[in-house]
Coordinates of C-alpha atoms and ligand atoms in Angstrom, one line a residue:
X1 CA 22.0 -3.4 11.3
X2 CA 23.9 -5.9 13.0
X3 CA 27.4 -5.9 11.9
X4 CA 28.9 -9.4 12.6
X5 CA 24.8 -10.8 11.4
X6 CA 25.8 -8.4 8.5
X7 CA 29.3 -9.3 7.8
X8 CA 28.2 -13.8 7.4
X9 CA 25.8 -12.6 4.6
X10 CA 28.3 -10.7 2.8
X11 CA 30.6 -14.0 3.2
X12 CA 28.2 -15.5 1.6
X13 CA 27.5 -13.4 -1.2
X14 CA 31.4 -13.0 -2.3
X15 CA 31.1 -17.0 -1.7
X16 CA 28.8 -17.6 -4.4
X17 CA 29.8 -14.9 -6.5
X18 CA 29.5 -16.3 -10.1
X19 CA 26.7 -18.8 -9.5
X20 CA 23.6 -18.3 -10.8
X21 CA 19.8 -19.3 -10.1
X22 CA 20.0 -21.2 -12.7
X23 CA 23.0 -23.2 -11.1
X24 CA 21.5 -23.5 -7.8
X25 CA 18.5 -25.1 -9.3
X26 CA 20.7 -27.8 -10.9
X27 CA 22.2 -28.3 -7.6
X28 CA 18.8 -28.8 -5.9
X29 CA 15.9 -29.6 -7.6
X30 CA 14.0 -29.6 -4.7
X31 CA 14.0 -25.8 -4.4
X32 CA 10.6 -24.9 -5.1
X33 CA 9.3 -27.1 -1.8
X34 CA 12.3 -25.9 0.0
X35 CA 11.3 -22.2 -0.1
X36 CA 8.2 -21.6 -0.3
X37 CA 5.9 -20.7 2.7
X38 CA 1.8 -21.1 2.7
X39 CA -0.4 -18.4 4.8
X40 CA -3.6 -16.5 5.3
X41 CA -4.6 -17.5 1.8
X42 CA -1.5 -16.6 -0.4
X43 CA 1.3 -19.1 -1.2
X44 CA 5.0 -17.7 -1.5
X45 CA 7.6 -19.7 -4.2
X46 CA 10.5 -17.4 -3.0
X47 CA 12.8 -20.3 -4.6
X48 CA 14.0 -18.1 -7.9
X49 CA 16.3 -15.8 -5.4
X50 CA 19.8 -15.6 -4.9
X51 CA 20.0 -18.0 -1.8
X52 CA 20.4 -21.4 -0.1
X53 CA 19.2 -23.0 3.2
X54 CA 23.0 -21.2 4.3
X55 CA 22.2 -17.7 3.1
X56 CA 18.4 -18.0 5.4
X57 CA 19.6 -18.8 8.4
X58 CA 22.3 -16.3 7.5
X59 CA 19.5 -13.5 6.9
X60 CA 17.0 -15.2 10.0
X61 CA 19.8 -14.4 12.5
X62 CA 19.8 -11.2 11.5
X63 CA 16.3 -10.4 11.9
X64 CA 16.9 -12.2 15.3
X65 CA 19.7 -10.0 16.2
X66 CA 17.6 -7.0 15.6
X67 CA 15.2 -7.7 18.1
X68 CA 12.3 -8.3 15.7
X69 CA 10.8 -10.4 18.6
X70 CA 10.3 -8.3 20.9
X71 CA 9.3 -5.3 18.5
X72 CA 6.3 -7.4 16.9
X73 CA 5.2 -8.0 20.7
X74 CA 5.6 -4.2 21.2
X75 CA 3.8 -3.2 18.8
X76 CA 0.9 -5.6 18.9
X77 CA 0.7 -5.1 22.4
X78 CA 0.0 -0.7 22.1
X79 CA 3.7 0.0 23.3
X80 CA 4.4 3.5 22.3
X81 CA 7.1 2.5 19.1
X82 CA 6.2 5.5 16.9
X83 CA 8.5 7.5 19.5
X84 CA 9.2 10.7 17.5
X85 CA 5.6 11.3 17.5
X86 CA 4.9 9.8 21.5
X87 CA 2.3 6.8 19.6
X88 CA 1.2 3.2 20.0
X89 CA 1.0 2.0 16.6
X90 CA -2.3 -0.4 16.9
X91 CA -3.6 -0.9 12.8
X92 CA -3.9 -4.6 14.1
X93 CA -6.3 -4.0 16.9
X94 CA -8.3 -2.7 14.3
X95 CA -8.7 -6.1 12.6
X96 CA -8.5 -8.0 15.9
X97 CA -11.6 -9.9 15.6
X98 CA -11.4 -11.9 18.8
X99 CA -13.9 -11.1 20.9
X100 CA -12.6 -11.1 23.9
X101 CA -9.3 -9.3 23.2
X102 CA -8.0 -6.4 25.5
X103 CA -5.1 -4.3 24.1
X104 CA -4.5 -1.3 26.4
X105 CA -2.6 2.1 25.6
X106 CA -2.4 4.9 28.3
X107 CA -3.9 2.1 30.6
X108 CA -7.4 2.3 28.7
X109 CA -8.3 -1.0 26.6
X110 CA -9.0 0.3 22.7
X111 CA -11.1 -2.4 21.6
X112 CA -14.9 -1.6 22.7
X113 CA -14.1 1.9 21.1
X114 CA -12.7 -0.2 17.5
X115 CA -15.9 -2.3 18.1
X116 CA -18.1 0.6 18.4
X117 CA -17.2 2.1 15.4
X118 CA -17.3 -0.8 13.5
X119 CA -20.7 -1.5 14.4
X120 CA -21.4 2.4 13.7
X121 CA -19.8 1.9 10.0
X122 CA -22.2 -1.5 9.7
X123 CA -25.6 0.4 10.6
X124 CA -24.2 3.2 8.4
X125 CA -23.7 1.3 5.3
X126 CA -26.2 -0.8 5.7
X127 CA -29.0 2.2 5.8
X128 CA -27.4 3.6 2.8
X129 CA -27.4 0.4 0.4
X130 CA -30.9 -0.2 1.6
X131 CA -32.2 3.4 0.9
X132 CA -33.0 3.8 4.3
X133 CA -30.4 6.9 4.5
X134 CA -31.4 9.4 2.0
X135 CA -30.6 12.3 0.3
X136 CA -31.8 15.9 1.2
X137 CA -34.9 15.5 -1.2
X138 CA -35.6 12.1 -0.2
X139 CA -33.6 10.4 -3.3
X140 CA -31.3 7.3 -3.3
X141 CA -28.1 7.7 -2.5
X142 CA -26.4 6.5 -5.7
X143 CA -23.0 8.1 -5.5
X144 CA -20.3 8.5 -2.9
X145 CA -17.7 10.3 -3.4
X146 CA -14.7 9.9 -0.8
X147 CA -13.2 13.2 -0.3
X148 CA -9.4 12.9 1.3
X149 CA -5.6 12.5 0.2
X150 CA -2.2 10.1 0.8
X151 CA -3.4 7.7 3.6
X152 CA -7.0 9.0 3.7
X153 CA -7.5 8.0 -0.2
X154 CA -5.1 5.5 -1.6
X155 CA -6.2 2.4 0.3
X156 CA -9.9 3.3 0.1
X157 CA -9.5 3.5 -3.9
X158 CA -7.1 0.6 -4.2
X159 CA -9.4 -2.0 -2.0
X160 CA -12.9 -0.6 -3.6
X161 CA -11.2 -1.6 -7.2
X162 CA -9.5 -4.5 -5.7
X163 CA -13.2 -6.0 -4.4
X164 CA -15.1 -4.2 -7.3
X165 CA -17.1 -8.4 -7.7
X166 CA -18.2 -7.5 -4.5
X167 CA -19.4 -3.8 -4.6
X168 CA -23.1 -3.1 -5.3
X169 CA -23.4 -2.3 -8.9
X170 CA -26.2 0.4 -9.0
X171 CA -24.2 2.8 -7.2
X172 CA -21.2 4.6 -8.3
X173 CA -17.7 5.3 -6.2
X174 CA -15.4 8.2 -6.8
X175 CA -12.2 9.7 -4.8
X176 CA -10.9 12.9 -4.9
X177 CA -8.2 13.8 -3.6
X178 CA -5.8 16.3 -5.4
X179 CA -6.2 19.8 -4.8
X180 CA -6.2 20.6 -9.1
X181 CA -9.6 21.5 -9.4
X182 CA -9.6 19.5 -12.1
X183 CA -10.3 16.4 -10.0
X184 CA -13.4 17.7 -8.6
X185 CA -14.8 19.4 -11.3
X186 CA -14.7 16.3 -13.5
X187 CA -15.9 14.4 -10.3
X188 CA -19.3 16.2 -9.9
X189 CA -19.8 16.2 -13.2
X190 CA -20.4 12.6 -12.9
X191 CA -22.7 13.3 -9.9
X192 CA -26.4 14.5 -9.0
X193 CA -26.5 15.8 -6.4
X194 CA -29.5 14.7 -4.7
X195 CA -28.2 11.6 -4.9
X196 CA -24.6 12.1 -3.1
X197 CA -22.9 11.5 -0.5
X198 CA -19.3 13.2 0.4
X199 CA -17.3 11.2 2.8
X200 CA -14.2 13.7 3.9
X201 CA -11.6 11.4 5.0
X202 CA -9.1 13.1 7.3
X203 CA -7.3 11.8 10.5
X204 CA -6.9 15.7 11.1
X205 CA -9.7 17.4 9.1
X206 CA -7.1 20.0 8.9
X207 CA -4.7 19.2 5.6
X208 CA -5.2 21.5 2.7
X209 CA -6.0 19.7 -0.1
X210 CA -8.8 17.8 1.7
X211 CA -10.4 20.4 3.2
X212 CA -10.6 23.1 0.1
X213 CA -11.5 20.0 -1.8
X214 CA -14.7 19.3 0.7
X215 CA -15.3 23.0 1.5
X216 CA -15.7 23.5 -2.5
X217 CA -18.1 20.4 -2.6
X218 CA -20.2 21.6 0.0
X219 CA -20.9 24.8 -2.2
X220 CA -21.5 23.0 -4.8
X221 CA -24.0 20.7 -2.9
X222 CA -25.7 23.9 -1.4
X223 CA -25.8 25.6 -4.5
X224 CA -27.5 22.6 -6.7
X225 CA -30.3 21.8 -3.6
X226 CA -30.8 25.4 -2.6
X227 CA -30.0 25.0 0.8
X228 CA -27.3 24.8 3.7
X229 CA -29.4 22.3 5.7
X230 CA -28.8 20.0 2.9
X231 CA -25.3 19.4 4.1
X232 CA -26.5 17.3 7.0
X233 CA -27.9 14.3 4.8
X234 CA -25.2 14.5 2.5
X235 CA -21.8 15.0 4.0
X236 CA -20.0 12.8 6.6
X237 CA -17.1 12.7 8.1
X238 CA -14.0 10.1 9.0
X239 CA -11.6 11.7 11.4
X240 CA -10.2 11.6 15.0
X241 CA -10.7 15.7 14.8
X242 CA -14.1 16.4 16.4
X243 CA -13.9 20.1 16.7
X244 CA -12.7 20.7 13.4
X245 CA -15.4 18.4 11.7
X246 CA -18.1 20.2 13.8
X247 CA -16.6 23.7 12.6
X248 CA -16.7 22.3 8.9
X249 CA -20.6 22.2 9.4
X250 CA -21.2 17.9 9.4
X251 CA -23.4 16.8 12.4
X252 CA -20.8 14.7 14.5
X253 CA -23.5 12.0 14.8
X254 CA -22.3 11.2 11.7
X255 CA -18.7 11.5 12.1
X256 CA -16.8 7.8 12.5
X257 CA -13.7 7.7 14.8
X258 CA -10.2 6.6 14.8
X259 CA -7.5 7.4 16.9
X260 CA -4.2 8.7 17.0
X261 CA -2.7 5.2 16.7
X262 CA -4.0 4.5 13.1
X263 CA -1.0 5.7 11.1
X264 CA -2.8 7.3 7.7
X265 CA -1.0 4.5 5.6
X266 CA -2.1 1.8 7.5
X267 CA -5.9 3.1 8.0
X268 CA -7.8 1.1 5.7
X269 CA -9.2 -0.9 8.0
X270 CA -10.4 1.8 10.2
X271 CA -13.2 4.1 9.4
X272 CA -11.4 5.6 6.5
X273 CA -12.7 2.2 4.7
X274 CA -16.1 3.7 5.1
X275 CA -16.4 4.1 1.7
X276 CA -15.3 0.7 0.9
X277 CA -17.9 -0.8 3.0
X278 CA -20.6 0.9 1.9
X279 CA -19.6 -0.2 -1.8
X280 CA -18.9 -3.8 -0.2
X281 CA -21.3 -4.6 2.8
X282 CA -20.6 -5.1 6.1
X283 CA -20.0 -9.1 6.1
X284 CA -17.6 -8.6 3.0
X285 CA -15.7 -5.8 4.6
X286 CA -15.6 -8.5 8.4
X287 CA -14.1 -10.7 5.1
X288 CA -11.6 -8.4 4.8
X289 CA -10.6 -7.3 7.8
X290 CA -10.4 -11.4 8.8
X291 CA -7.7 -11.9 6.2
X292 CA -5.8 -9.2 7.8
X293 CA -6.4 -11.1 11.1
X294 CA -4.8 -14.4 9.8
X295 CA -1.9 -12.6 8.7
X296 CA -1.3 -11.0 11.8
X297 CA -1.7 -13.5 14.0
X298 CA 0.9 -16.0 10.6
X299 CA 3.5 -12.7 11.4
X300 CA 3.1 -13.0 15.4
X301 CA 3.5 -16.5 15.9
X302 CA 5.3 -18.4 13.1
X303 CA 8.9 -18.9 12.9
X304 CA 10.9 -16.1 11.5
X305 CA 12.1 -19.1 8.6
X306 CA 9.0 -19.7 7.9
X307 CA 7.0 -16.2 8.5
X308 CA 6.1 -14.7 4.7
X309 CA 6.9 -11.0 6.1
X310 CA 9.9 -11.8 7.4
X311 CA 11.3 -13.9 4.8
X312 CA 10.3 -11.0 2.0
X313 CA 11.5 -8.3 4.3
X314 CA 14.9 -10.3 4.3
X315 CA 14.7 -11.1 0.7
X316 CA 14.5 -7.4 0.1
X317 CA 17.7 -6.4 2.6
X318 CA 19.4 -9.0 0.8
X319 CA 19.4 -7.2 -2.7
X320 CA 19.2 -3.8 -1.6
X321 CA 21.7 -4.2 1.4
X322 CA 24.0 -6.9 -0.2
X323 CA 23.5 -6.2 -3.8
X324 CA 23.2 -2.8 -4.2
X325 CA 19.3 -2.7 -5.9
X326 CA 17.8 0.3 -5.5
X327 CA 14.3 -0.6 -6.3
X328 CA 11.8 -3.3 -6.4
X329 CA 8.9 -4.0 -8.8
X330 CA 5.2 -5.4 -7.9
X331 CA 3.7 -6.6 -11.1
X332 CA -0.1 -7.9 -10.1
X333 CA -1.4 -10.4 -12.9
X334 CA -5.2 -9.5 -12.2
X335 CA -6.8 -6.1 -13.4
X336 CA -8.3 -5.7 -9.8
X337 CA -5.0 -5.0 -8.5
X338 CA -4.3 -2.3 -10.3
X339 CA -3.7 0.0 -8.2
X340 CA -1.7 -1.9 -5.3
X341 CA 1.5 -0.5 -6.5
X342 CA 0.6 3.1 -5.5
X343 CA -0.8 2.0 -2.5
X344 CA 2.5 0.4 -1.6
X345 CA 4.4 2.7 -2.6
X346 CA 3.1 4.9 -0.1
X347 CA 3.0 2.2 2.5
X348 CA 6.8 1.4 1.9
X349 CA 8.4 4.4 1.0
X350 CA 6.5 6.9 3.1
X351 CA 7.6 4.5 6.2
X352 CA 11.5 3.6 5.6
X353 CA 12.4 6.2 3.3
X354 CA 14.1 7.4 6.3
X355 CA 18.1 8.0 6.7
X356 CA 18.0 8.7 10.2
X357 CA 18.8 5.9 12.8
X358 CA 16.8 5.9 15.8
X359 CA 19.2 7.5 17.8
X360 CA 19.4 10.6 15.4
X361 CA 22.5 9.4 14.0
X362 CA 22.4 8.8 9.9
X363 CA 22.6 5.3 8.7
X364 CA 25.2 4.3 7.3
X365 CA 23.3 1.9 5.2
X366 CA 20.4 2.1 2.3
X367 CA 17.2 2.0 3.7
X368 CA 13.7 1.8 2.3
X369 CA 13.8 0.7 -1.7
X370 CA 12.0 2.7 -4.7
X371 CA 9.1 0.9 -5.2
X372 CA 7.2 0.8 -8.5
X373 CA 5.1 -1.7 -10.8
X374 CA 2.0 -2.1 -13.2
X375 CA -0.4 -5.1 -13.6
X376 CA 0.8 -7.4 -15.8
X377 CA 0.8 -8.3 -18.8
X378 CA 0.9 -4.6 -19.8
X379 CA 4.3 -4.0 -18.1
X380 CA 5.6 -6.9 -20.1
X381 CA 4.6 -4.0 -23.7
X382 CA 6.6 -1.4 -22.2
X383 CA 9.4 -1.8 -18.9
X384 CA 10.5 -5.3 -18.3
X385 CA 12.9 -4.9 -21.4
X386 CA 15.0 -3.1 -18.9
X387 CA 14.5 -6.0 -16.3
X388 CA 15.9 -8.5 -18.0
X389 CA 18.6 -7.1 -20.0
X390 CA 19.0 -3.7 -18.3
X391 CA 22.0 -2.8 -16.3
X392 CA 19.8 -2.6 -12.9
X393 CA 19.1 -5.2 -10.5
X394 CA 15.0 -5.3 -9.9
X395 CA 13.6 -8.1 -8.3
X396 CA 10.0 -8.4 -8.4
X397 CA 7.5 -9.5 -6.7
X398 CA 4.6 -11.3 -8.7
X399 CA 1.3 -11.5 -7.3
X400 CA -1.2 -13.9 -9.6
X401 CA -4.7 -15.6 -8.6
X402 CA -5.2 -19.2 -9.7
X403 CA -9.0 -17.9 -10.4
X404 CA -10.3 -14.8 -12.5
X405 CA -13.9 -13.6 -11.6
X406 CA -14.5 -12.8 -15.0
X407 CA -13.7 -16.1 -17.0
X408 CA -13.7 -15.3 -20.9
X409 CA -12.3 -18.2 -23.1
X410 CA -8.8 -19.2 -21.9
X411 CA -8.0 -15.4 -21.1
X412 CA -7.4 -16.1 -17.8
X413 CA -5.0 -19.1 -19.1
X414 CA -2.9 -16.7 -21.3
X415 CA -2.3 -14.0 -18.2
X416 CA -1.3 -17.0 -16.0
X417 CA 1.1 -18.6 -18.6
X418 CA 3.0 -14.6 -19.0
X419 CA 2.7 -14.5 -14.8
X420 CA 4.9 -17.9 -14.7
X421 CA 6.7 -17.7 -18.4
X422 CA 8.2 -14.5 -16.6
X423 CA 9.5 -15.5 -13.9
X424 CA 11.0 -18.8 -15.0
X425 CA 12.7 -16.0 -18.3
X426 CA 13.9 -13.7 -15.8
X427 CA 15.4 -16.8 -13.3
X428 CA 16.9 -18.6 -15.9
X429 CA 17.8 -16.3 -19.3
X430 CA 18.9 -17.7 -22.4
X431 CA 22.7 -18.6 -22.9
X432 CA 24.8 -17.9 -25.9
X433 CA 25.0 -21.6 -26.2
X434 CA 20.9 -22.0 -26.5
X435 CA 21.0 -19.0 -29.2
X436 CA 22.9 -20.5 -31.5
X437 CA 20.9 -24.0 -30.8
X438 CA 17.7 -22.0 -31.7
X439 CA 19.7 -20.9 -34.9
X440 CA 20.2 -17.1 -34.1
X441 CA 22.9 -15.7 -36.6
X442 CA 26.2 -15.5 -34.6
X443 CA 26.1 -11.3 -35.2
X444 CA 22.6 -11.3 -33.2
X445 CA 24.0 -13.9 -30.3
X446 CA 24.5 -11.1 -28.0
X447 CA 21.4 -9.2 -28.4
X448 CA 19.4 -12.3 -27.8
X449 CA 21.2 -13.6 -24.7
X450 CA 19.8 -12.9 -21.5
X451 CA 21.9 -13.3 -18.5
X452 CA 19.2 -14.3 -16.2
X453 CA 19.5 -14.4 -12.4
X454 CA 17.0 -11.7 -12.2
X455 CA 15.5 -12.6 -8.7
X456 CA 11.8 -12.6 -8.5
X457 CA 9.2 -13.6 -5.7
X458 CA 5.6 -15.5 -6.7
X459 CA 2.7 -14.9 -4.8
X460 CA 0.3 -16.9 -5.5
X461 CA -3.9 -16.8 -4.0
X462 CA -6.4 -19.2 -5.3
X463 CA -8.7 -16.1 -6.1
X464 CA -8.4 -12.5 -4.8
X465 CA -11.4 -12.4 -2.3
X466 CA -11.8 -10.1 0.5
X467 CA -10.2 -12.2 2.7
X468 CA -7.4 -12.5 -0.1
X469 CA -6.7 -8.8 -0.1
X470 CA -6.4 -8.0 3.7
X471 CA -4.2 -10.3 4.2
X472 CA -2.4 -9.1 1.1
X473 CA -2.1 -5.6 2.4
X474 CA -1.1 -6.9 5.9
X475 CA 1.9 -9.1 4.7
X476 CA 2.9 -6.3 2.9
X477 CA 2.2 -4.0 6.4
X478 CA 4.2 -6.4 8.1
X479 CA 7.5 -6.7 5.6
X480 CA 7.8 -2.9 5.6
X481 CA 7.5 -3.1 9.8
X482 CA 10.6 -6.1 9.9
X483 CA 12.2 -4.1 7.5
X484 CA 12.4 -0.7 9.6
X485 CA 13.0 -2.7 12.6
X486 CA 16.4 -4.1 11.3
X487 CA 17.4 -1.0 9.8
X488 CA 17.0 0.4 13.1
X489 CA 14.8 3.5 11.8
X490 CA 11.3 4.8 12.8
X491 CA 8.9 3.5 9.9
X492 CA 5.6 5.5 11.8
X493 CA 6.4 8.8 11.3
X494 CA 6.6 11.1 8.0
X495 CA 8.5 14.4 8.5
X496 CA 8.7 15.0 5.5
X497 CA 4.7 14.7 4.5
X498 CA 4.7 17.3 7.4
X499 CA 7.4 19.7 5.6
X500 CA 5.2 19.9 2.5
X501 CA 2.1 20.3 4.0
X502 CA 3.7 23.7 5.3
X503 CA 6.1 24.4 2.5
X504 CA 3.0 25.3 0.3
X505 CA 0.9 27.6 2.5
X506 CA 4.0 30.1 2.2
X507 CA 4.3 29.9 -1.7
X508 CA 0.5 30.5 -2.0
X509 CA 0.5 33.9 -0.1
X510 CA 2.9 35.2 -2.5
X511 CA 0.7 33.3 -5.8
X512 CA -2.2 35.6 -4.3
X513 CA -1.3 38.5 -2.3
X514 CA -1.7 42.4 -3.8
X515 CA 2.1 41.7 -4.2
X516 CA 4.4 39.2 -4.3
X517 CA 6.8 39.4 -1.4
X518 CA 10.2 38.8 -3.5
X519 CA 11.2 36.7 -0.6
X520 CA 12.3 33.1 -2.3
X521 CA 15.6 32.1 -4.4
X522 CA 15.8 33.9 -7.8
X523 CA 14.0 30.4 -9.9
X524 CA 11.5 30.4 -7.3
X525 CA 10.3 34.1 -7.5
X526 CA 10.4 34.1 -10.9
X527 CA 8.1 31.0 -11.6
X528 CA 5.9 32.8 -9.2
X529 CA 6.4 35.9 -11.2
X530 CA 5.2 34.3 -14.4
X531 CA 2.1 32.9 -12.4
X532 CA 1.1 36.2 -11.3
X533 CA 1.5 37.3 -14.9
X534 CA -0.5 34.8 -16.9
X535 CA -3.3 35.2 -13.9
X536 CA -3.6 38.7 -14.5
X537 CA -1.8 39.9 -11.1
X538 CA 0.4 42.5 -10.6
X539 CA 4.4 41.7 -10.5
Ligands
G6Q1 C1 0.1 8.8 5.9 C2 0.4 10.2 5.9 C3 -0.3 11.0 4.9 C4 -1.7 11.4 5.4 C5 -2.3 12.5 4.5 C6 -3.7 12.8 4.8 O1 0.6 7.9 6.6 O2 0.4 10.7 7.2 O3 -0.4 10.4 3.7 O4 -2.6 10.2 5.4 O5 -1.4 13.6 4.6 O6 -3.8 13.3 6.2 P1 -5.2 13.5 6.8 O7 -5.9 12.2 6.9 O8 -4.9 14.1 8.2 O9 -6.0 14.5 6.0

């Protein structure tokens, strides 16, 4: 980070040291115009933080003085910026619906292939919602189950129960992804399978969970139909592994693309949506993936004070960075959404949970926050207590719709009066002085006071559409990117993913060999011991 960029914001902070939100609302009313950005859909109140028109240009020059400029253009133009593993990091040429758009890597333009496989996924999705593609016996297909983990699973399950108004109701989606047998089991028991399709979703088609997962389903399938040339109408694959997904047994014909460019966390919009278009259609998913568009092209060109990544990302440096908060909460007021704050926390922490600096030195800063959340108002029954009167900063992020799709009564009312009620509580607390005024006994005064200052962002749609959501996901894309960029750390790559991935396959030899090798730390041998023991297996 930029130290002189660094050292005005911490001016700033020991300047206003003592002054609240609520203060700096007295001292402008106007605040809520003042900070608040509209794009791609979603309108941002950032107003209930800890900062003035002083402390944004203080946090703006920083971004500027990282080079943010020239790393957007970088990356949006295929430059190689995921440099640990030699990449072009291209998600948004996935969504870049311009027609006549060229965006080269190696010298060789990527579009007509992301075109061709988009139109592959359409004539795909479109046979199977029409019954045109059927199962092995001739059936419907009626279930789809998408078989893949971390990247390959968490946007897919997030965005097909984030569009669920959209999805064709008379067929049935499921995602399995951990390697606990559990997850299949209870999976196909949900299933016929004459009626399923398995979708195995892996950029690799070589990661373990994924493929013992898919391997078992196939059995399964060729068990129940009697026969291994079933597997040809049922299974498909989603990879940028051809040789692996032809030794699995699945007819590359019906294998969709990507490319090495599509970091897992950021592949929902390639073919690893598959499942979510089927579920959606093809003109909902275009929906989709043109929300992304408008936010990319909002992040690209707008002004870094009035860009909605930029000013989150900063918002976010400023309270981890300047005041020491060590996570952030996303509390979604719509059921849909429920499962946005897994998605992001992969997104976010799998990207800057990093504490190297790009040039292999460590940082000598915190880097990428703990992100965690639930929908609202159900986090309001059990963890916000410790928001607003806990001894931890947590700013939040708020994400609301102005619309429900499901109106019932003034439900939709109540949700959106707990969405605002919270923010305005956590902003402006209670004093000791409005206690008392409300007639609490002087013994309870303390207990009921609430500090306030709690920082908190609103993000605001008019209704969560398709369109909504990509260009949800992409702001969020996009904060996480400015973010890495100014803490001068690779956000592309994950080591550590990698360490676990090989971590395991040593353990399990020992788990299942005639004998256990003895070879670990003494807790280590012994959990294994007590494995082998209650499975029968010799010491
Ligand atoms: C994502 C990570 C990781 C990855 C999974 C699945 O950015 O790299 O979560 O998506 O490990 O990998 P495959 O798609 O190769 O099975």
């Amino acid at each position: 980070m930029d130290a002189k960029a660094w050292e005005k914001i911490d001016g700033l902070i020991d300047r206003d040291r003592g002054k609240t939100i609520r203060d700096r609302f007295a001292e402008d009313p106007d605040r809520a115009r003042k900070f608040s950005i509209d794009a791609a859909g979603w309108h941002l109140d950032y107003s209930k933080n800890r900062i003035d028109g002083e402390m944004m240009n203080a946090l703006v020059k920083l971004a500027e003085k990282s080079g943010l400029k020239e790393e957007i253009e970088k990356m949006f133009t295929g430059k190689k910026i995921n440099e640990t593993e030699k990449r072009a990091v291209l998600h948004t040429a996935l969504r870049n619906l311009d027609p006549g758009a060229t965006i080269k890597v190696d010298g060789k333009d990527v579009m007509p292939g992301v075109r061709r496989v988009l139109a592959a996924m359409g004539d795909f999705s479109d046979a199977v919602r029409r019954g045109e593609w059927r199962g092995f016996t001739g059936r419907r297909i009626k279930y789809v189950v998408n078989i893949g983990i971390g990247g390959s699973d968490l946007g897919p399950v997030m965005a097909n129960l984030a569009l669920k108004p959209y999805a064709k109701r008379n067929m049935k989606f499921f995602f399995v992804s951990n390697v606990d047998s559990t997850h299949l089991a209870e999976t196909l028991r949900e299933v016929k399978a004459a009626e399923t399709l398995f979708i195995v979703a892996s950029k690799t088609f070589t990661t373990q969970e994924t493929m013992s997962n898919a391997e078992a389903a196939k059995e399964w399938l060729v068990e129940k139909l009697g026969d291994k040339k079933a597997v040809a109408k049922h299974f498909v694959a989603v990879s940028t592994a051809k040789d692996e997904v032809a030794a699995f047994g699945i007819d590359t014909k019906n294998m969709f693309g990507f490319w090495d460019w599509v970091g897992g966390r950021y592949s929902l919009p390639s073919a690893i949506g598959l499942s979510l278009m089927i579920a959606i259609g093809r003109a909902n998913y275009k929906r989709m993936l043109k929300g992304y568009w408008k936010m990319d092209r909002h992040f690209r060109t707008a002004s870094f004070k009035r860009n909605m990544p930029v000013v989150l990302a900063l918002l976010g440096i400023l309270y981890a960075n300047g005041y020491g908060a060590e996570s952030y909460a996303v509390l979604p007021y719509d059921q849909y959404l429920a499962r946005f704050p897994a998605y992001l926390q992969q997104m976010d922490m799998e990207s800057n949970g990093k504490c190297v600096a790009k040039d292999g030195s460590s940082v000598e800063y915190t880097t990428g926050p703990i992100v965690w959340g639930e929908p609202g108002t159900n986090g309001q029954h059990s963890f916000y207590q410790l928001i607003h009167q806990g001894t931890h900063l947590i700013p939040c992020d708020f994400i609301g719709c102005c619309r429900t799709h499901n109106p019932i009564g003034d439900l939709h009312d109540k949700l959106t009066a707990n969405l605002f009620a919270q923010t305005e509580a956590l902003a402006f607390g209670k004093t000791a002085e409005e206690c008392r005024k409300e007639g609490v006994p002087e013994e309870l005064v303390p207990f009921k006071t609430f500090e306030g200052d709690k920082p908190t962002n609103t993000l605001l749609c008019d209704e969560l559409t398709p369109e909504t959501l990509g260009a949800l996901v992409a702001l969020y894309e996009h904060k996480v990117f400015t973010q890495g960029v100014i803490w001068n750390i690779y956000s592309f790559d994950q080591w550590g993913v990698q360490l676990g991935k090989v971590l395991a396959k040593g353990v399990l030899g020992d788990l299942t060999a005639k004998k256990a090798s003895g070879r670990h730390d003494a807790s280590t041998n012994d959990l294994i011991a007590r494995y082998r023991k209650a499975n029968g297996r010799p010491a």
